[in-house]
PDB file of C-alpha atoms in Angstrom:
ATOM      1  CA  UNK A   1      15.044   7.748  10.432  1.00 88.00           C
ATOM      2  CA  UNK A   2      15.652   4.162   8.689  1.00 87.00           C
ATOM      3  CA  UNK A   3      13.111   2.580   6.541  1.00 87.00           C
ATOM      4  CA  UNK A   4      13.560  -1.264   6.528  1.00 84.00           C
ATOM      5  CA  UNK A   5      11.638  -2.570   3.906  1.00 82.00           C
ATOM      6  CA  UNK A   6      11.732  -5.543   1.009  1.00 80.00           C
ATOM      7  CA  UNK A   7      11.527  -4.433  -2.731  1.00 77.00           C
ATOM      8  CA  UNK A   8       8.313  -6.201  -3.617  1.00 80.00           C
ATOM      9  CA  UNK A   9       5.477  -6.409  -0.940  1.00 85.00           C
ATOM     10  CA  UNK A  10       2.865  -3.925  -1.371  1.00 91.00           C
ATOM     11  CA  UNK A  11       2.164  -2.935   1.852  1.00 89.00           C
ATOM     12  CA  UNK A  12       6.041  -2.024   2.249  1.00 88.00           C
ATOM     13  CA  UNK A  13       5.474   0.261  -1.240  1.00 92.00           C
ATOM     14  CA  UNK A  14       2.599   1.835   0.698  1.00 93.00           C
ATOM     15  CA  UNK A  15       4.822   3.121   3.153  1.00 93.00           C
ATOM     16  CA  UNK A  16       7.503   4.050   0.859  1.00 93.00           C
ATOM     17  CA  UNK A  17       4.983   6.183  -0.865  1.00 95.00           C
ATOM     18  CA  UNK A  18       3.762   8.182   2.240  1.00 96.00           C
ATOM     19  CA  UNK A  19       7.172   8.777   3.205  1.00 94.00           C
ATOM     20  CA  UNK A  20       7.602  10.249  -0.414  1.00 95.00           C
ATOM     21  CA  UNK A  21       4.239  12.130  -0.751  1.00 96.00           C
ATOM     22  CA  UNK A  22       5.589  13.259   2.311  1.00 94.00           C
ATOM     23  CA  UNK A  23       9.293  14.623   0.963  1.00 93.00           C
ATOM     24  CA  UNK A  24      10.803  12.744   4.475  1.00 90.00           C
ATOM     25  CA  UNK A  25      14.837  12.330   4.344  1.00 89.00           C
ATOM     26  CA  UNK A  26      15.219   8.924   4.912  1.00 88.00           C
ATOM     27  CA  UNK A  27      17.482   6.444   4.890  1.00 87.00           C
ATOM     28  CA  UNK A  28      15.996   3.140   2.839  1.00 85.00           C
ATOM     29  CA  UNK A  29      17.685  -0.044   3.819  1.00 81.00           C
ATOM     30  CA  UNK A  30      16.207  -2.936   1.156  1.00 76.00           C
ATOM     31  CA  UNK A  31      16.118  -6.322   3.475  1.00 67.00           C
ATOM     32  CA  UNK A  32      15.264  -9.729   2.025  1.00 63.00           C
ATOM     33  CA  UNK A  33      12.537 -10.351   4.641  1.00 56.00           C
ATOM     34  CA  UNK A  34      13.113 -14.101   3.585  1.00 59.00           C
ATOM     35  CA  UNK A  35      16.444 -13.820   5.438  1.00 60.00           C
ATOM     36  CA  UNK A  36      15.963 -11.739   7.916  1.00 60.00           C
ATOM     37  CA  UNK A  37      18.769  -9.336   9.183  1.00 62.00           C
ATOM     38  CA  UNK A  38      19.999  -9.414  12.747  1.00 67.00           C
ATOM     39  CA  UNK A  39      19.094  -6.152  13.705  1.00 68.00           C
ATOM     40  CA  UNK A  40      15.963  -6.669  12.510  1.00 68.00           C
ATOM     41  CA  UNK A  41      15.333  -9.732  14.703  1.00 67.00           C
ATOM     42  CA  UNK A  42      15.708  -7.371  17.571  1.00 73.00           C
ATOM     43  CA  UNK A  43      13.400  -4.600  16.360  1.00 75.00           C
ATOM     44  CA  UNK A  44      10.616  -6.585  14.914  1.00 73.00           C
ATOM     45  CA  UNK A  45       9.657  -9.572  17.239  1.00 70.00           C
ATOM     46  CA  UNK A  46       7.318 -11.178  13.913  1.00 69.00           C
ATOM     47  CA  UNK A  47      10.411 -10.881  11.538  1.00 67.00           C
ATOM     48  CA  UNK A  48       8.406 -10.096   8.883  1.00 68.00           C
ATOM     49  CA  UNK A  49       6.471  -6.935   6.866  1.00 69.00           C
ATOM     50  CA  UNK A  50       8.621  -3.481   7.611  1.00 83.00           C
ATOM     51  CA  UNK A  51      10.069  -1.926  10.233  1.00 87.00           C
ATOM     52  CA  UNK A  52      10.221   1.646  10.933  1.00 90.00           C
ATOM     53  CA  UNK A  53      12.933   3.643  13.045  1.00 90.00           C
ATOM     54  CA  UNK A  54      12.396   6.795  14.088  1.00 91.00           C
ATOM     55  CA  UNK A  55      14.882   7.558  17.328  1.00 88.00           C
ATOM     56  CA  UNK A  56      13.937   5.715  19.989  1.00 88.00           C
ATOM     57  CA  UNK A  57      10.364   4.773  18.210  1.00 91.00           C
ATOM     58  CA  UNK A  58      10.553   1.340  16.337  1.00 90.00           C
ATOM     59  CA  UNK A  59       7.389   0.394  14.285  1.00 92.00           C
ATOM     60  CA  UNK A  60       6.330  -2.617  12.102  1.00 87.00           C
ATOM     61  CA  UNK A  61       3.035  -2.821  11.157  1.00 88.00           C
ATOM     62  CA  UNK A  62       1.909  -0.779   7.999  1.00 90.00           C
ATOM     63  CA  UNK A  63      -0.658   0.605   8.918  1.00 92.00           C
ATOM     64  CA  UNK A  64       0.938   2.028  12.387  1.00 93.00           C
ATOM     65  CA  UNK A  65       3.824   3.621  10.488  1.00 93.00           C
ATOM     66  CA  UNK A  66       0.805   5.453   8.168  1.00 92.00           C
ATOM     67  CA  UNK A  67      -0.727   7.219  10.773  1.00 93.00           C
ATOM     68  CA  UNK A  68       2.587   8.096  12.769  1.00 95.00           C
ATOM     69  CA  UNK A  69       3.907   9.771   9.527  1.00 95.00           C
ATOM     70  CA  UNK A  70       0.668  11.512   9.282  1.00 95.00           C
ATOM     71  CA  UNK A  71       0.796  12.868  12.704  1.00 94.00           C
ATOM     72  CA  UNK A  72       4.804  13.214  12.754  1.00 94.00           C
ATOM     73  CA  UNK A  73       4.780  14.787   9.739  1.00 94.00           C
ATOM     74  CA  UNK A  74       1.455  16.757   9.015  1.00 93.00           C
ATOM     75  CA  UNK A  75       2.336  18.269   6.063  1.00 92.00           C
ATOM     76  CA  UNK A  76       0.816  16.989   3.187  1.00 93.00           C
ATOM     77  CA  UNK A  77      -2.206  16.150   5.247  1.00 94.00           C
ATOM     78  CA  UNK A  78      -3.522  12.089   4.396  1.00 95.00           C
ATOM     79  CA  UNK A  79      -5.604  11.875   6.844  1.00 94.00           C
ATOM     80  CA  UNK A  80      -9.272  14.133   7.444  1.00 90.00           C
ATOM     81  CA  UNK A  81      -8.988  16.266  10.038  1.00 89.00           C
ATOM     82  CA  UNK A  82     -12.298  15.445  11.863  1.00 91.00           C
ATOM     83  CA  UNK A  83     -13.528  12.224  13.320  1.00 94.00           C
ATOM     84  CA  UNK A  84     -16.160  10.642  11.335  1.00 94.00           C
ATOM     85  CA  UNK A  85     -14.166  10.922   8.391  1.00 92.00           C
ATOM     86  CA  UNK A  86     -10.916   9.713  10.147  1.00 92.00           C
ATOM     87  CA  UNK A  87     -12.439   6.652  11.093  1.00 95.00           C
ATOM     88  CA  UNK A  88     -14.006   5.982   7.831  1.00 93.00           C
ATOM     89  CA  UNK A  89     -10.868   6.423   6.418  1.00 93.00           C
ATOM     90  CA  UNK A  90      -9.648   3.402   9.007  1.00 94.00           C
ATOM     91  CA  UNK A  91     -12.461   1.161   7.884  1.00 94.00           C
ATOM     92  CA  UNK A  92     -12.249   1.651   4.140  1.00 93.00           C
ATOM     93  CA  UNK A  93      -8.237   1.005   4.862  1.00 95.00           C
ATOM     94  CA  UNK A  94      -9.078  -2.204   6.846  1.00 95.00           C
ATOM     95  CA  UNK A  95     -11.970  -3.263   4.178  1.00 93.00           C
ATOM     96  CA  UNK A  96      -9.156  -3.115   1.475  1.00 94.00           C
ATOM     97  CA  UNK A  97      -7.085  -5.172   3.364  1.00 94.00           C
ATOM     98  CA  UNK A  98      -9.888  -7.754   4.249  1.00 93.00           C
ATOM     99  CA  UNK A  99     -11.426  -7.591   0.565  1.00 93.00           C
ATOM    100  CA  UNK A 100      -7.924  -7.237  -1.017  1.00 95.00           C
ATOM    101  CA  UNK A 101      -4.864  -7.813   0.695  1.00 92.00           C
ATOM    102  CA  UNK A 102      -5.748 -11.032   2.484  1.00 92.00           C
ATOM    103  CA  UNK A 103      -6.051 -12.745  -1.180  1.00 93.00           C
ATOM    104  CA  UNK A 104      -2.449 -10.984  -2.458  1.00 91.00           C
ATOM    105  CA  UNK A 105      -1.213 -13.083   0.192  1.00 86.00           C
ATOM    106  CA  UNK A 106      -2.798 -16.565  -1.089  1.00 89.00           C
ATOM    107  CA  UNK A 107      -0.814 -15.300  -4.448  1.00 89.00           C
ATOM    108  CA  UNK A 108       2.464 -14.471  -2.696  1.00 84.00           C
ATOM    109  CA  UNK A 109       2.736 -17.537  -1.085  1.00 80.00           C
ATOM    110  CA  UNK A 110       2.079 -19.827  -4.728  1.00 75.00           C
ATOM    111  CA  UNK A 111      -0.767 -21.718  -3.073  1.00 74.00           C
ATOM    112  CA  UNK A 112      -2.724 -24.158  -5.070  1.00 87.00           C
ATOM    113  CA  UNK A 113      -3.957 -23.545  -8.509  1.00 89.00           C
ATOM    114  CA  UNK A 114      -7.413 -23.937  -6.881  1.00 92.00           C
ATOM    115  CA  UNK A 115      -6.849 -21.298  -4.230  1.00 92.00           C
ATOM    116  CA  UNK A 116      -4.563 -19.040  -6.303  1.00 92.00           C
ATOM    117  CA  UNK A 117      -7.710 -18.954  -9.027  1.00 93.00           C
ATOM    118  CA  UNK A 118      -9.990 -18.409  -6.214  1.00 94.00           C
ATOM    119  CA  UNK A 119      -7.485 -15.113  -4.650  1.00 94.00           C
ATOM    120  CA  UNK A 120      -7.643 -14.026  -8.878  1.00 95.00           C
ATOM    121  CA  UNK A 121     -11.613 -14.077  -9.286  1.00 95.00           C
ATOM    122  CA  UNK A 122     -12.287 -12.132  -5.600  1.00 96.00           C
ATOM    123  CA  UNK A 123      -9.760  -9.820  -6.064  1.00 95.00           C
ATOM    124  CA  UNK A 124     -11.414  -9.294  -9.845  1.00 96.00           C
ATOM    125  CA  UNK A 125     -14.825  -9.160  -8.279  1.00 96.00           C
ATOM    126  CA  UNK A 126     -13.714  -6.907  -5.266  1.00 95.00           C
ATOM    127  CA  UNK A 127     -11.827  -4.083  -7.167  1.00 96.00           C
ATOM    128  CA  UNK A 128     -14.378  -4.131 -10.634  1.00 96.00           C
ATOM    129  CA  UNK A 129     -17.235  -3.386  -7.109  1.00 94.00           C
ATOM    130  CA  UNK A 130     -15.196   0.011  -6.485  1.00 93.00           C
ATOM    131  CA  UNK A 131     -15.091   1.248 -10.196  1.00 93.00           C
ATOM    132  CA  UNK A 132     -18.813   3.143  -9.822  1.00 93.00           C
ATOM    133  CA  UNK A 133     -17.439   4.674  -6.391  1.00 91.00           C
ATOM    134  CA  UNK A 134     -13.976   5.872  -8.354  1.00 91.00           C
ATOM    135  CA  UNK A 135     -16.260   7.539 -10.936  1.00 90.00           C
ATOM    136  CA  UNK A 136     -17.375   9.898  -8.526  1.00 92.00           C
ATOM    137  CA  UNK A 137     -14.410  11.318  -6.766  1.00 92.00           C
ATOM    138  CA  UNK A 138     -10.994  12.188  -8.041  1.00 93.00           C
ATOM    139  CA  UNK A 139      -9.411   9.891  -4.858  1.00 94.00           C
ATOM    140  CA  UNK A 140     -10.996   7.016  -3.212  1.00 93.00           C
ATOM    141  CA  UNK A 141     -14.317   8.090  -1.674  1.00 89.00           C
ATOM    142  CA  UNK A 142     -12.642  11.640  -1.266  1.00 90.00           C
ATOM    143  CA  UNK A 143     -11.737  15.295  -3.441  1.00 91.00           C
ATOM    144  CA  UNK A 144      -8.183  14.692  -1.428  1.00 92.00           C
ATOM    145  CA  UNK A 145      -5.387  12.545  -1.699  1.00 95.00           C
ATOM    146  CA  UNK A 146      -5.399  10.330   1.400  1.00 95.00           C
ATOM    147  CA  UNK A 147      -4.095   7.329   2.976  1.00 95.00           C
ATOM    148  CA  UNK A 148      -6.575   5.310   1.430  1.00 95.00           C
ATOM    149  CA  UNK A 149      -5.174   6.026  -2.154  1.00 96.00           C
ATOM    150  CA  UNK A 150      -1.608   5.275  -0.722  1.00 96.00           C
ATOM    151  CA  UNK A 151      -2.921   1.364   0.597  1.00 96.00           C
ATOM    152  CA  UNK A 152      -4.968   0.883  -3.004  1.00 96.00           C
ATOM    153  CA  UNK A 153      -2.790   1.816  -5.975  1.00 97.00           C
ATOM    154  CA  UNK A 154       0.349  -0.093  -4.912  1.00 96.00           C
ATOM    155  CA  UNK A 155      -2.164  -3.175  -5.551  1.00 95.00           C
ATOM    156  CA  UNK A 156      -3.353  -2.289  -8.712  1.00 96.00           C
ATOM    157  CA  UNK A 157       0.326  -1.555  -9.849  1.00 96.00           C
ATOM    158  CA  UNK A 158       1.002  -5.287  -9.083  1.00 95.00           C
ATOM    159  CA  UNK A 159      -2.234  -6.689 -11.089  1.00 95.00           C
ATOM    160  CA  UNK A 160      -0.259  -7.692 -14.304  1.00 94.00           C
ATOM    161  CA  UNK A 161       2.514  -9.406 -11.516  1.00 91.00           C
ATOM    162  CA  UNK A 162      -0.759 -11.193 -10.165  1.00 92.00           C
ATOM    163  CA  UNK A 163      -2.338 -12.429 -13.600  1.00 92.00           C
ATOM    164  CA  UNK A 164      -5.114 -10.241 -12.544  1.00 94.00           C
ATOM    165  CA  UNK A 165      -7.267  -8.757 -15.991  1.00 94.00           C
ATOM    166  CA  UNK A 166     -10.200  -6.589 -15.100  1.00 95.00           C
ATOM    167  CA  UNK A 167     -13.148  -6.623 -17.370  1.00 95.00           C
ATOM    168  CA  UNK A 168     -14.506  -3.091 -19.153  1.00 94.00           C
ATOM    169  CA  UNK A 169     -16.722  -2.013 -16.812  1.00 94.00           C
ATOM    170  CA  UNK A 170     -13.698  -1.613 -14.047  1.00 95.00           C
ATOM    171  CA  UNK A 171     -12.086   1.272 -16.768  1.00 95.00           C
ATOM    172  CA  UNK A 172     -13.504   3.922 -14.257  1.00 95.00           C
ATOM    173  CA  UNK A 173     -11.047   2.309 -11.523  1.00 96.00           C
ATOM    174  CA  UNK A 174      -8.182   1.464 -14.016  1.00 95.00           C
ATOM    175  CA  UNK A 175      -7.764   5.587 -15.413  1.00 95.00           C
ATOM    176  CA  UNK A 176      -7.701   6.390 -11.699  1.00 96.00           C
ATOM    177  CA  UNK A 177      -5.016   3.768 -11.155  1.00 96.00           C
ATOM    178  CA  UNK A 178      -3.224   5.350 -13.777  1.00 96.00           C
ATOM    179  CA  UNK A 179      -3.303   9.138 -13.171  1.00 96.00           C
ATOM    180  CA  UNK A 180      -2.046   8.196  -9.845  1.00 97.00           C
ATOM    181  CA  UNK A 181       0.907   5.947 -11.607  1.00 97.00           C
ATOM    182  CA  UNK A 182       2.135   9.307 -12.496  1.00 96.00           C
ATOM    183  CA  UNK A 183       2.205  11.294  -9.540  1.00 96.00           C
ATOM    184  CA  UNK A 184       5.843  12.595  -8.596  1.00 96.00           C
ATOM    185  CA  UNK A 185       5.921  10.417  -5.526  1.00 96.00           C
ATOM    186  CA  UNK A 186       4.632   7.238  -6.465  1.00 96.00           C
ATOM    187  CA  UNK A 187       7.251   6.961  -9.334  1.00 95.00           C
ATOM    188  CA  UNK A 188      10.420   7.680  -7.197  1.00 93.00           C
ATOM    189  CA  UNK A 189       9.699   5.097  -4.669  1.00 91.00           C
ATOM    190  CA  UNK A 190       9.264   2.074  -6.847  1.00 92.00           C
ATOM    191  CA  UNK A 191      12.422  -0.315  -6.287  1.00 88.00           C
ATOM    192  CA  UNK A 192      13.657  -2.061  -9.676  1.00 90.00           C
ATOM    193  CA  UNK A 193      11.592  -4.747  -9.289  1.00 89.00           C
ATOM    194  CA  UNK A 194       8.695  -2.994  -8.679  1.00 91.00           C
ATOM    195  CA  UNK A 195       8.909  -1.226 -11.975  1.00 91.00           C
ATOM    196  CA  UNK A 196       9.575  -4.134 -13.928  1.00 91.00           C
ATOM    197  CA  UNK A 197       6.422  -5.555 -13.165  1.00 89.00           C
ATOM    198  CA  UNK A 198       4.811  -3.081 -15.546  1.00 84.00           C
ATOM    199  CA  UNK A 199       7.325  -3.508 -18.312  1.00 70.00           C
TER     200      UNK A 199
END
């Protein structure tokens, strides 16, 4: 299995960390998707995010790659086992990326200072909204480690990197965003430049 991935979008961390909560023997190739590799061109027809190889199975879309892990792999279950709470864990993973990930983008790209302050403040507002929810539950809306907390704290790693500063009453959402800084997994599959952005 090859993992192609770039060293500082969080959706390719997410993946990185699965495959790590996971313990999957990989083999990581680090592509600037800027300059996109030949093979790649092949694989992924958008030329841009990840791309996953797996035998004759090629995937490139994060949130494709989650689930086949899960599946291919279901040991550490990150997904719940029955339906109601599978697809809830789908809509809470595509409200982050509405709510969330859609404004990292506006920052990626160094729009305007108008729209880059707009991407700060909703992203602000969006994540101090889920600090009451992360008071209740060791994970996000769950007693497990999911998939959820996989597509979440790879954003909140990158706040600092985003000039992001939540106010006090987010603190429930920042201590969870630390204790899961320090899991096992989530540590060995930062790239150098993802760590720096905490130094």
């Amino acid at each position: 299995m090859t993992l192609y991935s770039d060293n500082h979008c969080p959706e390719n961390h997410c993946v990185r960390w699965v495959v790590a909560e996971k313990g999957i023997y990989y083999d990581l190739q680090l592509a600037d998707i800027q300059s996109t590799p030949p093979q790649l061109i092949k694989m992924n027809p958008y030329k841009e995010g990840i791309t996953f190889v797996d035998r004759e199975v090629v995937l490139y879309e994060a949130q494709i790659i989650f689930e086949y892990l899960d599946e291919r792999f279901p040991h550490p279950p990150l997904m719940p086992v029955d339906p109601v709470s599978r697809a809830n864990n789908r809509l809470c993973r595509y409200r982050i990326q509405r709510d969330l990930y859609n404004h990292v983008k506006v920052l990626e790209r160094g729009s305007s200072k108008k729209a880059m302050a707009t991407a700060r403040r909703k992203m602000r507002e969006n994540l101090t909204s889920l600090a009451p929810i992360l008071a209740q539950k060791p994970f996000f809306m769950s007693d497990e480690f999911s998939l959820m907390d996989c597509y979440l704290v790879p954003l909140l790693w990158r706040l600092p990197a985003f000039g992001i500063e939540l106010p006090r009453q987010a603190e429930p959402l920042l201590n969870y965003a630390h204790r899961l800084f320090n899991r096992e997994a989530f540590q060995t599959c930062l790239t150098k430049i993802e760590r720096e952005m905490r130094i």
